[in-house]
Coordinates of C-alpha atoms in Angstrom, one line a residue:
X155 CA 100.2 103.2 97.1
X156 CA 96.6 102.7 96.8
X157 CA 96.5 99.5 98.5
X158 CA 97.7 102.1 101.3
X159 CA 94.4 104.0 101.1
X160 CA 91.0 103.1 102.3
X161 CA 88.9 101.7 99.4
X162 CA 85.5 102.5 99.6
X163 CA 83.7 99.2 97.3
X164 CA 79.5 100.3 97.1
X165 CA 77.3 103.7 96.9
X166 CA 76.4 102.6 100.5
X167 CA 79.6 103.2 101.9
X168 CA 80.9 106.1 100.0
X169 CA 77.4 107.6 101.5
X170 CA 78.4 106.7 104.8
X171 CA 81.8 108.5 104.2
X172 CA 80.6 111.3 103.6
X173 CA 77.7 111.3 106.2
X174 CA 79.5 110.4 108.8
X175 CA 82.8 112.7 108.7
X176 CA 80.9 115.8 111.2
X177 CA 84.8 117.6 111.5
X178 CA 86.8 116.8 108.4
X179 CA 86.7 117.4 105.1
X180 CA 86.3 114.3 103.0
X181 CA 89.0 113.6 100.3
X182 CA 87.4 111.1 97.8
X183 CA 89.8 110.0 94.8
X184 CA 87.8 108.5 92.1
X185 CA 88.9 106.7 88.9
X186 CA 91.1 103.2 89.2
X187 CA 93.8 101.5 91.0
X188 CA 95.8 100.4 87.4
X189 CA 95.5 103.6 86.4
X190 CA 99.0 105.7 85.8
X191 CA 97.8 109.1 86.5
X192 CA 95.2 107.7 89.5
X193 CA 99.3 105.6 91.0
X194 CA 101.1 109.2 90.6
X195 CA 97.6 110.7 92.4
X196 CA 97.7 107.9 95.3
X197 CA 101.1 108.4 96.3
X198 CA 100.2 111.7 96.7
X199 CA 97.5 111.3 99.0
X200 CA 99.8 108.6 100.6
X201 CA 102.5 110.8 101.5
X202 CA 100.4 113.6 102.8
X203 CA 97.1 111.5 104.8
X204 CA 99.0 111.2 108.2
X205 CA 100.0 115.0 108.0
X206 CA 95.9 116.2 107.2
X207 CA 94.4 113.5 109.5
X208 CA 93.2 116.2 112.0
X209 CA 91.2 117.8 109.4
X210 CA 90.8 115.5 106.2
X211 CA 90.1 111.8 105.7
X212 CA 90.7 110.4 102.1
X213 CA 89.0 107.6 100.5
X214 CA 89.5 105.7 96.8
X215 CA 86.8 104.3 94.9
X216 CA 87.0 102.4 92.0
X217 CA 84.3 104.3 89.0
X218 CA 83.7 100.2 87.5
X219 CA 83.0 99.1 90.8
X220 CA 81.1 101.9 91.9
X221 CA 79.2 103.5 88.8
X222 CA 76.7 104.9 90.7
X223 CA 78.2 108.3 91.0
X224 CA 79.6 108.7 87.5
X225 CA 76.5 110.1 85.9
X226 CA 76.1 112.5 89.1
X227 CA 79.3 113.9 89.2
X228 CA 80.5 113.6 85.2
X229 CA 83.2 111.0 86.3
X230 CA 84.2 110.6 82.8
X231 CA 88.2 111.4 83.2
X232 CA 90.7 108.7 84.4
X233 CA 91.4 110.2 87.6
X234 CA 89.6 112.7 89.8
X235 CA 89.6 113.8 93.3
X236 CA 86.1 115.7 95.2
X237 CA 85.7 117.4 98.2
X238 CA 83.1 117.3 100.5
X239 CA 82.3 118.5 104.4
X240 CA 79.4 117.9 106.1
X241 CA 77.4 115.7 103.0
X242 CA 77.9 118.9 101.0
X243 CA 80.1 118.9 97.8
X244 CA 82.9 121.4 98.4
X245 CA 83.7 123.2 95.0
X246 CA 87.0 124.7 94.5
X247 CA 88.2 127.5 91.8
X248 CA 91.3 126.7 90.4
X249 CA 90.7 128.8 87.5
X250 CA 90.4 125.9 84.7
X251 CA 86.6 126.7 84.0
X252 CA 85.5 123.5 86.2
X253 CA 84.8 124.0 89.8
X254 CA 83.6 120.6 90.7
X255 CA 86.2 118.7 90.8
X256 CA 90.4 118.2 90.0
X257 CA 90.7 115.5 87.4
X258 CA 94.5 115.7 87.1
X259 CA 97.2 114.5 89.0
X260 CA 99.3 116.6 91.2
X261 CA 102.7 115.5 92.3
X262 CA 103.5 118.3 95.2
X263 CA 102.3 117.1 98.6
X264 CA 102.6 121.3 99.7
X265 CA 100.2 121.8 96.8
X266 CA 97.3 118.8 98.0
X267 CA 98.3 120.0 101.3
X268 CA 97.1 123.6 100.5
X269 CA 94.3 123.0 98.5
X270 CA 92.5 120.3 101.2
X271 CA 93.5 123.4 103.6
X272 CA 91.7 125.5 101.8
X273 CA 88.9 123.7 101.6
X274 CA 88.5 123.2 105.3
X275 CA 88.7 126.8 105.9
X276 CA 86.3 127.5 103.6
X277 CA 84.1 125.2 104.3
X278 CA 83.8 125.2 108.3
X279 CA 82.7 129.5 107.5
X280 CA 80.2 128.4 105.5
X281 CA 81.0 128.4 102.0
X282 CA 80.1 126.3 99.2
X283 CA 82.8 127.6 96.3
X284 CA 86.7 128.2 97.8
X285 CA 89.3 129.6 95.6
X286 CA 92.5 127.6 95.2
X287 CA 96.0 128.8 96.4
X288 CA 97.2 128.3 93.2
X289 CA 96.1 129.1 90.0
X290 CA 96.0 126.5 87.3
X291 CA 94.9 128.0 84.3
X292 CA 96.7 126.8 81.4
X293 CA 97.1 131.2 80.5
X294 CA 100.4 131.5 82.5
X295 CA 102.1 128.9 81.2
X296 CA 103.6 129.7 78.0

């Protein structure tokens, strides 16, 4: 579903992205479009972009296209997905150790949902580190 999406193709425009968005959080998915776990992201985002329009915008860019943020933002994994609001990076806890960024996919639409609401809230009060709904360390799983 990524042909779906809009694709954001220089460093020019992804600044622009996130410049321009004043009211709504900024969803940018990085990593590519052949990618497996980047296909299983996108529909994702897909499925839920109509239903956060008020308050999110979502945007793919291609990391071979577009290196110039890989170095910045340690885009070394094959699929990752940032926050930011008001050309401030949003970081989110999700207990895993890295705040930056989620650089798995998720298959829930409830659980995108909640995290990109999260974000919003957090970030409209102020705040430069939310704390996910959910918690994803890898302790409560065995």
């Amino acid at each position: 579903m990524s042909y779906m999406l809009s694709h954001l193709h220089n460093g020019w425009q992804v600044d622009q992205a996130i410049l321009g968005e004043e009211d709504r959080v900024v969803v940018i998915r990085f990593g590519h479009d052949w990618d497996p776990t980047c296909m299983k992201m996108d529909e994702t985002l897909y499925r839920i972009c109509d239903k956060v329009k008020n308050y999110a915008v979502v945007y793919l860019v291609d990391i071979t296209e577009v290196p110039d943020f890989n170095k910045m933002y340690e885009l070394y994994d094959p699929c990752t997905m940032m926050y930011f609001f008001r050309n401030k990076h949003i970081m989110i806890d999700l207990g895993t150790g890295n705040n930056n960024k989620i650089n798995w996919p998720i298959d829930d639409e409830q659980e995108v949902i909640d995290i990109v609401e999260t974000v919003y809230r957090g970030a409209r009060k102020g705040r430069g580190l939310v704390v996910s709904p959910k918690d994803y360390s890898t302790k409560y799983r065995y």
